[in-house]
mmCIF file of C-alpha atoms in Angstrom:
data_model
loop_
_atom_site.group_PDB
_atom_site.id
_atom_site.type_symbol
_atom_site.label_atom_id
_atom_site.label_comp_id
_atom_site.label_asym_id
_atom_site.label_seq_id
_atom_site.Cartn_x
_atom_site.Cartn_y
_atom_site.Cartn_z
ATOM 1 C CA MET A 171 -11.054 -14.943 -219.651
ATOM 2 C CA GLN A 172 -12.631 -15.921 -216.363
ATOM 3 C CA THR A 173 -15.059 -13.461 -214.830
ATOM 4 C CA THR A 174 -13.381 -11.809 -211.865
ATOM 5 C CA ASP A 175 -15.221 -10.709 -208.734
ATOM 6 C CA ASP A 176 -14.370 -7.156 -209.676
ATOM 7 C CA ASP A 177 -16.344 -7.565 -212.870
ATOM 8 C CA VAL A 178 -19.277 -8.975 -210.898
ATOM 9 C CA LEU A 179 -19.558 -5.957 -208.589
ATOM 10 C CA GLY A 180 -19.103 -3.682 -211.608
ATOM 11 C CA ALA A 181 -21.898 -5.563 -213.378
ATOM 12 C CA ALA A 182 -24.165 -5.233 -210.321
ATOM 13 C CA LEU A 183 -23.792 -1.468 -210.519
ATOM 14 C CA ARG A 184 -24.191 -1.313 -214.317
ATOM 15 C CA TRP A 185 -27.307 -3.486 -214.266
ATOM 16 C CA ARG A 186 -28.820 -1.297 -211.528
ATOM 17 C CA GLN A 187 -27.965 1.852 -213.472
ATOM 18 C CA GLU A 188 -29.760 0.340 -216.459
ATOM 19 C CA GLY A 189 -32.852 0.167 -214.286
ATOM 20 C CA ARG A 190 -32.852 -3.587 -213.718
ATOM 21 C CA ALA A 191 -33.846 -5.070 -210.344
ATOM 22 C CA VAL A 192 -30.638 -6.548 -208.911
ATOM 23 C CA ALA A 193 -29.581 -8.825 -206.058
ATOM 24 C CA LEU A 194 -26.042 -9.624 -204.969
ATOM 25 C CA ALA A 195 -24.963 -12.947 -203.433
ATOM 26 C CA THR A 196 -21.691 -13.151 -201.489
ATOM 27 C CA VAL A 197 -19.902 -16.203 -200.055
ATOM 28 C CA LEU A 198 -19.650 -15.478 -196.296
ATOM 29 C CA GLU A 199 -17.985 -18.643 -195.054
ATOM 30 C CA THR A 200 -16.734 -21.945 -196.411
ATOM 31 C CA TRP A 201 -15.913 -25.276 -194.788
ATOM 32 C CA GLY A 202 -13.994 -28.146 -196.326
ATOM 33 C CA SER A 203 -13.258 -28.190 -200.026
ATOM 34 C CA ALA A 204 -15.633 -25.424 -201.115
ATOM 35 C CA PRO A 205 -14.981 -24.456 -204.728
ATOM 36 C CA ARG A 206 -15.146 -20.655 -204.466
ATOM 37 C CA PRO A 207 -13.388 -18.529 -201.836
ATOM 38 C CA VAL A 208 -14.998 -16.277 -199.232
ATOM 39 C CA GLY A 209 -15.993 -12.975 -200.827
ATOM 40 C CA SER A 210 -16.932 -14.479 -204.207
ATOM 41 C CA HIS A 211 -19.977 -12.826 -205.763
ATOM 42 C CA LEU A 212 -22.935 -13.728 -207.940
ATOM 43 C CA VAL A 213 -25.151 -10.964 -209.329
ATOM 44 C CA ILE A 214 -28.748 -11.768 -210.257
ATOM 45 C CA ASP A 215 -31.445 -9.663 -211.940
ATOM 46 C CA GLY A 216 -35.217 -9.843 -211.531
ATOM 47 C CA GLU A 217 -35.507 -12.072 -214.587
ATOM 48 C CA GLY A 218 -33.120 -14.643 -213.139
ATOM 49 C CA ASN A 219 -30.152 -13.680 -215.354
ATOM 50 C CA PHE A 220 -26.896 -14.015 -213.454
ATOM 51 C CA LEU A 221 -23.141 -13.439 -213.675
ATOM 52 C CA GLY A 222 -20.313 -14.727 -211.478
ATOM 53 C CA SER A 223 -20.175 -17.745 -209.201
ATOM 54 C CA VAL A 224 -20.516 -18.717 -205.559
ATOM 55 C CA SER A 225 -19.922 -22.465 -205.919
ATOM 56 C CA GLY A 226 -18.647 -23.287 -209.379
ATOM 57 C CA GLY A 227 -22.122 -24.297 -210.534
ATOM 58 C CA CYS A 228 -23.451 -26.625 -207.789
ATOM 59 C CA VAL A 229 -25.932 -24.348 -206.024
ATOM 60 C CA GLU A 230 -26.234 -21.329 -208.319
ATOM 61 C CA GLY A 231 -29.736 -22.395 -209.394
ATOM 62 C CA GLU A 232 -31.000 -22.314 -205.803
ATOM 63 C CA VAL A 233 -29.239 -19.023 -205.059
ATOM 64 C CA VAL A 234 -30.774 -17.431 -208.150
ATOM 65 C CA SER A 235 -34.288 -18.500 -207.168
ATOM 66 C CA GLU A 236 -33.815 -17.203 -203.592
ATOM 67 C CA ALA A 237 -32.384 -13.972 -205.014
ATOM 68 C CA VAL A 238 -35.499 -13.364 -207.073
ATOM 69 C CA ASP A 239 -37.503 -13.557 -203.795
ATOM 70 C CA VAL A 240 -35.066 -11.174 -202.096
ATOM 71 C CA ILE A 241 -35.498 -8.690 -204.946
ATOM 72 C CA VAL A 242 -39.247 -8.705 -204.246
ATOM 73 C CA SER A 243 -39.086 -8.597 -200.436
ATOM 74 C CA GLY A 244 -35.989 -6.419 -200.003
ATOM 75 C CA GLU A 245 -35.094 -8.512 -196.941
ATOM 76 C CA PRO A 246 -31.541 -9.913 -197.053
ATOM 77 C CA ARG A 247 -31.162 -13.593 -196.165
ATOM 78 C CA ILE A 248 -28.426 -16.077 -195.419
ATOM 79 C CA LEU A 249 -28.428 -19.422 -197.253
ATOM 80 C CA GLU A 250 -26.520 -22.497 -196.213
ATOM 81 C CA PHE A 251 -25.471 -25.356 -198.445
ATOM 82 C CA GLY A 252 -23.553 -28.448 -197.531
ATOM 83 C CA VAL A 253 -23.632 -32.214 -197.238
ATOM 84 C CA ALA A 254 -24.995 -32.018 -193.679
ATOM 85 C CA ASP A 255 -27.846 -29.765 -194.778
ATOM 86 C CA GLU A 256 -31.090 -31.417 -195.803
ATOM 87 C CA THR A 257 -31.278 -29.304 -198.946
ATOM 88 C CA ALA A 258 -28.071 -31.055 -199.984
ATOM 89 C CA TRP A 259 -30.215 -33.897 -201.261
ATOM 90 C CA ARG A 260 -31.593 -31.454 -203.781
ATOM 91 C CA VAL A 261 -28.802 -28.972 -204.374
ATOM 92 C CA GLY A 262 -25.714 -30.108 -202.512
ATOM 93 C CA LEU A 263 -22.041 -29.482 -203.022
ATOM 94 C CA SER A 264 -20.658 -32.627 -204.588
ATOM 95 C CA CYS A 265 -17.180 -31.650 -203.395
ATOM 96 C CA GLY A 266 -18.203 -32.409 -199.781
ATOM 97 C CA GLY A 267 -17.676 -28.842 -198.625
ATOM 98 C CA ALA A 268 -20.176 -26.391 -197.183
ATOM 99 C CA ILE A 269 -20.825 -22.711 -197.805
ATOM 100 C CA ARG A 270 -22.897 -19.893 -196.344
ATOM 101 C CA VAL A 271 -24.124 -17.248 -198.771
ATOM 102 C CA TYR A 272 -25.537 -13.763 -198.088
ATOM 103 C CA VAL A 273 -28.161 -12.543 -200.554
ATOM 104 C CA GLU A 274 -29.168 -8.872 -200.587
ATOM 105 C CA ARG A 275 -31.050 -6.541 -202.882
ATOM 106 C CA VAL A 276 -29.128 -3.674 -204.501
ATOM 107 C CA ASP A 277 -31.430 -0.710 -203.820
ATOM 108 C CA MET B 117 -26.833 -2.938 -200.583
ATOM 109 C CA ARG B 118 -27.270 0.762 -201.042
ATOM 110 C CA ARG B 119 -26.497 1.826 -204.569
ATOM 111 C CA ASP B 120 -24.535 4.887 -203.439
ATOM 112 C CA LEU B 121 -22.195 2.611 -201.442
ATOM 113 C CA LEU B 122 -21.656 0.398 -204.473
ATOM 114 C CA GLU B 123 -20.947 3.492 -206.596
ATOM 115 C CA LYS B 124 -18.435 4.749 -204.036
ATOM 116 C CA LEU B 125 -16.786 1.318 -203.869
ATOM 117 C CA MET B 126 -16.386 1.241 -207.663
ATOM 118 C CA ALA B 127 -15.010 4.807 -207.671
ATOM 119 C CA GLU B 128 -12.407 3.902 -205.030
ATOM 120 C CA ARG B 129 -11.398 0.871 -207.083
ATOM 121 C CA ALA B 130 -11.042 2.921 -210.260
ATOM 122 C CA ALA B 131 -8.715 5.291 -208.382
ATOM 123 C CA ARG B 132 -6.623 2.338 -207.076
ATOM 124 C CA ARG B 133 -7.626 3.126 -203.484
ATOM 125 C CA PRO B 134 -8.521 0.332 -201.048
ATOM 126 C CA ALA B 135 -11.930 0.239 -199.353
ATOM 127 C CA ILE B 136 -13.962 -2.097 -197.150
ATOM 128 C CA LEU B 137 -17.718 -2.586 -197.246
ATOM 129 C CA VAL B 138 -18.864 -3.536 -193.739
ATOM 130 C CA THR B 139 -22.186 -5.426 -193.551
ATOM 131 C CA GLU B 140 -23.999 -6.203 -190.285
ATOM 132 C CA LEU B 141 -25.517 -9.550 -191.109
ATOM 133 C CA ASP B 142 -28.399 -9.445 -188.624
ATOM 134 C CA THR B 143 -29.719 -6.048 -189.702
ATOM 135 C CA GLY B 144 -28.322 -5.625 -193.229
ATOM 136 C CA ALA B 145 -26.867 -2.243 -192.190
ATOM 137 C CA GLN B 146 -23.809 -1.285 -194.250
ATOM 138 C CA ARG B 147 -21.025 1.272 -194.305
ATOM 139 C CA LEU B 148 -18.031 1.878 -196.552
ATOM 140 C CA VAL B 149 -14.711 2.455 -194.812
ATOM 141 C CA THR B 150 -11.649 3.913 -196.531
ATOM 142 C CA PRO B 151 -8.166 4.457 -195.095
ATOM 143 C CA ALA B 152 -9.183 8.095 -194.537
ATOM 144 C CA THR B 153 -12.132 7.145 -192.286
ATOM 145 C CA LEU B 154 -10.667 3.974 -190.817
ATOM 146 C CA ALA B 155 -9.258 5.475 -187.619
ATOM 147 C CA LEU B 156 -12.736 6.641 -186.537
ATOM 148 C CA ASP B 157 -14.406 3.279 -187.105
ATOM 149 C CA PRO B 158 -15.255 1.131 -184.062
ATOM 150 C CA LEU B 159 -13.689 -1.851 -185.879
ATOM 151 C CA ALA B 160 -10.496 0.046 -186.804
ATOM 152 C CA GLY B 161 -8.087 -2.677 -185.666
ATOM 153 C CA LYS B 162 -9.816 -5.472 -187.546
ATOM 154 C CA LEU B 163 -10.308 -3.315 -190.635
ATOM 155 C CA ARG B 164 -6.646 -2.343 -190.712
ATOM 156 C CA GLU B 165 -5.716 -6.008 -190.567
ATOM 157 C CA ALA B 166 -8.177 -6.800 -193.386
ATOM 158 C CA LEU B 167 -6.669 -4.074 -195.587
ATOM 159 C CA ARG B 168 -3.218 -5.516 -194.989
ATOM 160 C CA THR B 169 -4.159 -9.059 -195.994
ATOM 161 C CA GLY B 170 -6.635 -7.981 -198.694
ATOM 162 C CA LYS B 171 -8.964 -10.834 -197.692
ATOM 163 C CA SER B 172 -12.744 -10.614 -197.292
ATOM 164 C CA GLY B 173 -14.280 -12.458 -194.338
ATOM 165 C CA MET B 174 -16.460 -12.631 -191.231
ATOM 166 C CA VAL B 175 -15.641 -10.746 -188.049
ATOM 167 C CA GLU B 176 -17.435 -10.497 -184.714
ATOM 168 C CA ASP B 177 -17.922 -7.394 -182.611
ATOM 169 C CA GLY B 178 -19.404 -8.615 -179.330
ATOM 170 C CA GLU B 179 -22.739 -10.156 -180.304
ATOM 171 C CA THR B 180 -22.745 -8.577 -183.762
ATOM 172 C CA ARG B 181 -21.694 -10.672 -186.751
ATOM 173 C CA LEU B 182 -20.292 -8.675 -189.622
ATOM 174 C CA PHE B 183 -18.921 -9.425 -193.069
ATOM 175 C CA LEU B 184 -16.076 -7.429 -194.577
ATOM 176 C CA THR B 185 -15.957 -7.143 -198.359
ATOM 177 C CA VAL B 186 -12.351 -6.058 -198.826
ATOM 178 C CA GLU B 187 -11.416 -4.340 -202.064
ATOM 179 C CA VAL B 188 -7.726 -3.730 -202.633
ATOM 180 C CA PRO B 189 -6.254 -2.555 -205.934
ATOM 181 C CA PRO B 190 -5.086 -5.262 -208.345
ATOM 182 C CA PRO B 191 -1.343 -5.842 -208.037
ATOM 183 C CA ARG B 192 0.774 -3.983 -210.560
ATOM 184 C CA LEU B 193 4.366 -4.075 -211.744
ATOM 185 C CA VAL B 194 6.159 -0.825 -212.533
ATOM 186 C CA VAL B 195 9.240 -1.913 -214.463
ATOM 187 C CA ILE B 196 12.178 0.434 -215.000
ATOM 188 C CA GLY B 197 14.011 -0.601 -218.157
ATOM 189 C CA ALA B 198 12.595 -1.596 -221.539
ATOM 190 C CA VAL B 199 15.096 -4.440 -221.703
ATOM 191 C CA HIS B 200 15.035 -8.058 -222.804
ATOM 192 C CA ILE B 201 13.962 -9.334 -219.356
ATOM 193 C CA SER B 202 11.035 -6.879 -219.334
ATOM 194 C CA GLN B 203 9.954 -8.149 -222.758
ATOM 195 C CA ALA B 204 9.780 -11.677 -221.335
ATOM 196 C CA LEU B 205 8.099 -10.451 -218.144
ATOM 197 C CA ALA B 206 5.253 -8.585 -219.902
ATOM 198 C CA PRO B 207 3.258 -11.587 -221.206
ATOM 199 C CA MET B 208 3.937 -13.539 -217.981
ATOM 200 C CA ALA B 209 2.611 -10.671 -215.864
ATOM 201 C CA ARG B 210 -0.542 -10.534 -217.975
ATOM 202 C CA LEU B 211 -1.124 -14.289 -217.591
ATOM 203 C CA ALA B 212 -0.622 -14.081 -213.830
ATOM 204 C CA GLY B 213 -3.165 -11.229 -213.589
ATOM 205 C CA TYR B 214 -0.754 -8.374 -212.858
ATOM 206 C CA ASP B 215 -0.985 -5.003 -214.573
ATOM 207 C CA MET B 216 2.396 -3.830 -215.833
ATOM 208 C CA VAL B 217 3.909 -0.617 -217.143
ATOM 209 C CA VAL B 218 7.446 -0.094 -218.488
ATOM 210 C CA ILE B 219 9.420 3.122 -218.023
ATOM 211 C CA ASP B 220 12.720 3.831 -219.808
ATOM 212 C CA PRO B 221 14.032 7.198 -221.045
ATOM 213 C CA ARG B 222 16.047 5.513 -223.804
ATOM 214 C CA THR B 223 13.725 5.909 -226.769
ATOM 215 C CA ALA B 224 15.499 3.190 -228.766
ATOM 216 C CA PHE B 225 14.412 0.668 -226.117
ATOM 217 C CA ALA B 226 11.059 2.053 -225.067
ATOM 218 C CA THR B 227 8.987 1.330 -228.168
ATOM 219 C CA PRO B 228 5.480 -0.129 -228.407
ATOM 220 C CA GLU B 229 6.760 -2.615 -231.009
ATOM 221 C CA ARG B 230 8.981 -4.240 -228.394
ATOM 222 C CA PHE B 231 6.114 -4.325 -225.846
ATOM 223 C CA PRO B 232 2.834 -5.300 -227.485
ATOM 224 C CA ASP B 233 1.368 -6.439 -224.117
ATOM 225 C CA VAL B 234 1.898 -3.408 -221.904
ATOM 226 C CA PRO B 235 2.120 0.406 -221.950
ATOM 227 C CA VAL B 236 5.618 1.859 -222.394
ATOM 228 C CA ILE B 237 6.591 5.330 -221.204
ATOM 229 C CA ALA B 238 9.750 6.792 -222.798
ATOM 230 C CA ARG B 239 10.612 9.223 -219.974
ATOM 231 C CA TRP B 240 12.905 9.452 -216.979
ATOM 232 C CA PRO B 241 11.516 7.833 -213.805
ATOM 233 C CA ASP B 242 11.488 11.206 -212.011
ATOM 234 C CA GLU B 243 9.136 12.547 -214.691
ATOM 235 C CA ALA B 244 7.037 9.436 -215.206
ATOM 236 C CA LEU B 245 6.606 8.044 -211.677
ATOM 237 C CA PRO B 246 4.492 10.797 -210.061
ATOM 238 C CA ALA B 247 1.624 9.978 -212.444
ATOM 239 C CA GLN B 248 1.946 6.277 -211.612
ATOM 240 C CA HIS B 249 0.898 6.784 -207.973
ATOM 241 C CA LEU B 250 3.152 4.110 -206.475
ATOM 242 C CA ASP B 251 1.403 2.409 -203.552
ATOM 243 C CA ALA B 252 1.407 -0.643 -201.285
ATOM 244 C CA PHE B 253 -0.097 -2.708 -204.125
ATOM 245 C CA THR B 254 2.676 -1.877 -206.594
ATOM 246 C CA ALA B 255 5.952 -3.724 -207.228
ATOM 247 C CA LEU B 256 8.864 -1.569 -208.397
ATOM 248 C CA ILE B 257 11.353 -3.538 -210.520
ATOM 249 C CA ALA B 258 14.548 -1.833 -211.710
ATOM 250 C CA LEU B 259 16.305 -3.564 -214.610
ATOM 251 C CA THR B 260 18.390 -1.003 -216.529
ATOM 252 C CA HIS B 261 21.720 -1.540 -214.708
ATOM 253 C CA ASP B 262 22.129 2.232 -215.049
ATOM 254 C CA PRO B 263 22.248 4.002 -211.657
ATOM 255 C CA LYS B 264 21.002 7.262 -213.175
ATOM 256 C CA ILE B 265 17.790 5.531 -214.242
ATOM 257 C CA ASP B 266 17.318 2.813 -211.598
ATOM 258 C CA GLU B 267 18.195 4.613 -208.392
ATOM 259 C CA PRO B 268 15.683 7.489 -208.394
ATOM 260 C CA ALA B 269 13.009 4.860 -209.083
ATOM 261 C CA LEU B 270 14.198 2.566 -206.274
ATOM 262 C CA SER B 271 14.188 5.499 -203.917
ATOM 263 C CA ALA B 272 10.624 6.443 -204.963
ATOM 264 C CA GLY B 273 9.450 2.841 -204.609
ATOM 265 C CA LEU B 274 10.826 2.517 -201.078
ATOM 266 C CA ARG B 275 9.377 5.840 -199.950
ATOM 267 C CA ALA B 276 5.935 5.017 -201.413
ATOM 268 C CA GLY B 277 5.794 1.724 -199.492
ATOM 269 C CA CYS B 278 5.680 -0.495 -202.592
ATOM 270 C CA PHE B 279 5.113 -4.081 -201.464
ATOM 271 C CA TYR B 280 8.088 -5.189 -203.517
ATOM 272 C CA VAL B 281 11.225 -3.331 -204.622
ATOM 273 C CA GLY B 282 13.848 -5.225 -206.597
ATOM 274 C CA ALA B 283 16.935 -4.348 -208.612
ATOM 275 C CA LEU B 284 19.014 -6.218 -211.160
ATOM 276 C CA GLY B 285 22.732 -6.486 -210.486
ATOM 277 C CA SER B 286 25.320 -8.567 -208.698
ATOM 278 C CA ARG B 287 26.033 -8.380 -204.978
ATOM 279 C CA ARG B 288 29.015 -6.133 -205.698
ATOM 280 C CA THR B 289 26.935 -3.811 -207.879
ATOM 281 C CA HIS B 290 24.300 -3.725 -205.159
ATOM 282 C CA ALA B 291 26.832 -2.864 -202.434
ATOM 283 C CA LYS B 292 27.901 0.200 -204.442
ATOM 284 C CA ARG B 293 24.278 1.053 -205.120
ATOM 285 C CA LEU B 294 23.532 0.968 -201.378
ATOM 286 C CA GLU B 295 26.368 3.395 -200.693
ATOM 287 C CA ARG B 296 24.886 5.866 -203.180
ATOM 288 C CA LEU B 297 21.327 5.449 -201.866
ATOM 289 C CA HIS B 298 22.516 6.000 -198.293
ATOM 290 C CA ALA B 299 24.369 9.114 -199.434
ATOM 291 C CA LEU B 300 21.029 10.355 -200.799
ATOM 292 C CA GLY B 301 19.541 10.034 -197.325
ATOM 293 C CA LEU B 302 17.857 6.623 -197.375
ATOM 294 C CA SER B 303 18.344 4.586 -194.219
ATOM 295 C CA ALA B 304 19.708 1.049 -194.079
ATOM 296 C CA GLU B 305 16.316 0.027 -192.674
ATOM 297 C CA GLU B 306 14.703 1.274 -195.886
ATOM 298 C CA THR B 307 17.221 -0.083 -198.360
ATOM 299 C CA CYS B 308 17.257 -3.556 -196.812
ATOM 300 C CA ARG B 309 13.803 -3.981 -198.406
ATOM 301 C CA ILE B 310 15.406 -4.017 -201.877
ATOM 302 C CA HIS B 311 15.527 -7.512 -203.336
ATOM 303 C CA ALA B 312 18.980 -7.701 -204.902
ATOM 304 C CA PRO B 313 20.216 -9.634 -206.709
ATOM 305 C CA ILE B 314 16.632 -9.653 -207.993
ATOM 306 C CA GLY B 315 14.517 -12.803 -208.271
ATOM 307 C CA LEU B 316 14.303 -16.168 -206.545
ATOM 308 C CA ASP B 317 17.584 -18.044 -206.557
ATOM 309 C CA ILE B 318 16.746 -20.725 -209.124
ATOM 310 C CA GLY B 319 19.908 -20.414 -211.175
ATOM 311 C CA ALA B 320 18.081 -18.444 -213.899
ATOM 312 C CA VAL B 321 20.279 -17.625 -216.914
ATOM 313 C CA SER B 322 18.203 -16.494 -219.908
ATOM 314 C CA PRO B 323 16.008 -13.361 -219.866
ATOM 315 C CA GLY B 324 12.900 -15.572 -219.792
ATOM 316 C CA GLU B 325 14.195 -17.549 -216.831
ATOM 317 C CA ILE B 326 15.160 -14.391 -214.963
ATOM 318 C CA ALA B 327 11.654 -13.035 -215.614
ATOM 319 C CA VAL B 328 10.202 -16.214 -214.046
ATOM 320 C CA ALA B 329 12.465 -15.787 -211.009
ATOM 321 C CA ILE B 330 11.399 -12.146 -210.606
ATOM 322 C CA LEU B 331 7.671 -12.812 -211.018
ATOM 323 C CA ALA B 332 7.809 -15.722 -208.558
ATOM 324 C CA GLN B 333 9.513 -13.511 -205.968
ATOM 325 C CA VAL B 334 6.927 -10.754 -206.500
ATOM 326 C CA ILE B 335 4.069 -13.250 -206.057
ATOM 327 C CA GLY B 336 5.642 -14.700 -202.911
ATOM 328 C CA THR B 337 6.088 -11.244 -201.408
ATOM 329 C CA LEU B 338 2.491 -10.253 -202.196
ATOM 330 C CA ARG B 339 0.748 -13.414 -201.063
ATOM 331 C CA ARG B 340 2.705 -13.767 -197.868
ATOM 332 C CA ARG B 341 2.584 -10.115 -196.947
ATOM 333 C CA ASP B 342 0.538 -10.816 -193.820
ATOM 334 C CA ALA B 343 3.857 -12.093 -192.472
ATOM 335 C CA ALA B 344 5.711 -8.984 -193.668
ATOM 336 C CA PRO B 345 6.164 -5.755 -191.696
ATOM 337 C CA ALA B 346 3.314 -3.271 -191.954
ATOM 338 C CA GLU B 347 3.517 -0.617 -194.634
ATOM 339 C CA ARG B 348 4.951 2.765 -193.722
ATOM 340 C CA PRO B 349 2.384 5.263 -192.482
ATOM 341 C CA ALA B 350 1.541 7.903 -195.101
#
């Protein structure tokens, strides 16, 4: 079975209740043929373990590493990925779409 | 995100109640809005619209950019009649991601052996439905052909604002059914929401084909509900 977004939010809460440091990433906006819809979630813990998906695999690595920083700082941030973005040369969306992702710590 | 908000969101979901997490993107400030608190919220109009479509997304309030995480209950089929069509419908509903429950007072029909995929309740709809909490995210599907069983359920489904209400039977059967429902006090405005004959008109013949026609009509009604009239106020 595919992991549903419901499971991801449920996992965010369970992980937090287990005492793990947790960040939540949410797809805010998409342009073009982005692989995951607005509202999709990725949950990340302080060790870099993650569950869910914001892009079907293209940029999860970058989101996870930003999330680990957010867990430390507690400051939410907005990440942008797309072919027009310079980071696309490193971690772009091969589908040609673009996404904006919100990353926040679960306190 | 505050943990207490996440806990509340999960509790609302477990109770099959919709909720919206509102996040101010510039400050990170968040609040959880439920139908009970919606009227008092400064974004009430936009939040009501979001609950109706069930879609998460960005909204703007003057200079403030906000994101709405919209949580609506998973769609569910309440099927009246443990009949052949329901047996075909049960595995299809599971594959399509719909919860399903079957209600039929006839104990010879309503057996777990006939329905390995879904719960079966061998009681009359009047007894079984109150515990099912029919809501705007539930489809009520009546398949027994028996007015004593189907009609109280149809009436309950209409009054609860189920997003879909459908009944098996020919046009002639349905015309008689409407007369009885109107005699019980339902208005023509209410009963015109009943899909009958049930299912998309694809010439379905076998129980499996009829189940496909019903499920397709349920999906179409759910996914295009932003074009449908608003649910009845509680």
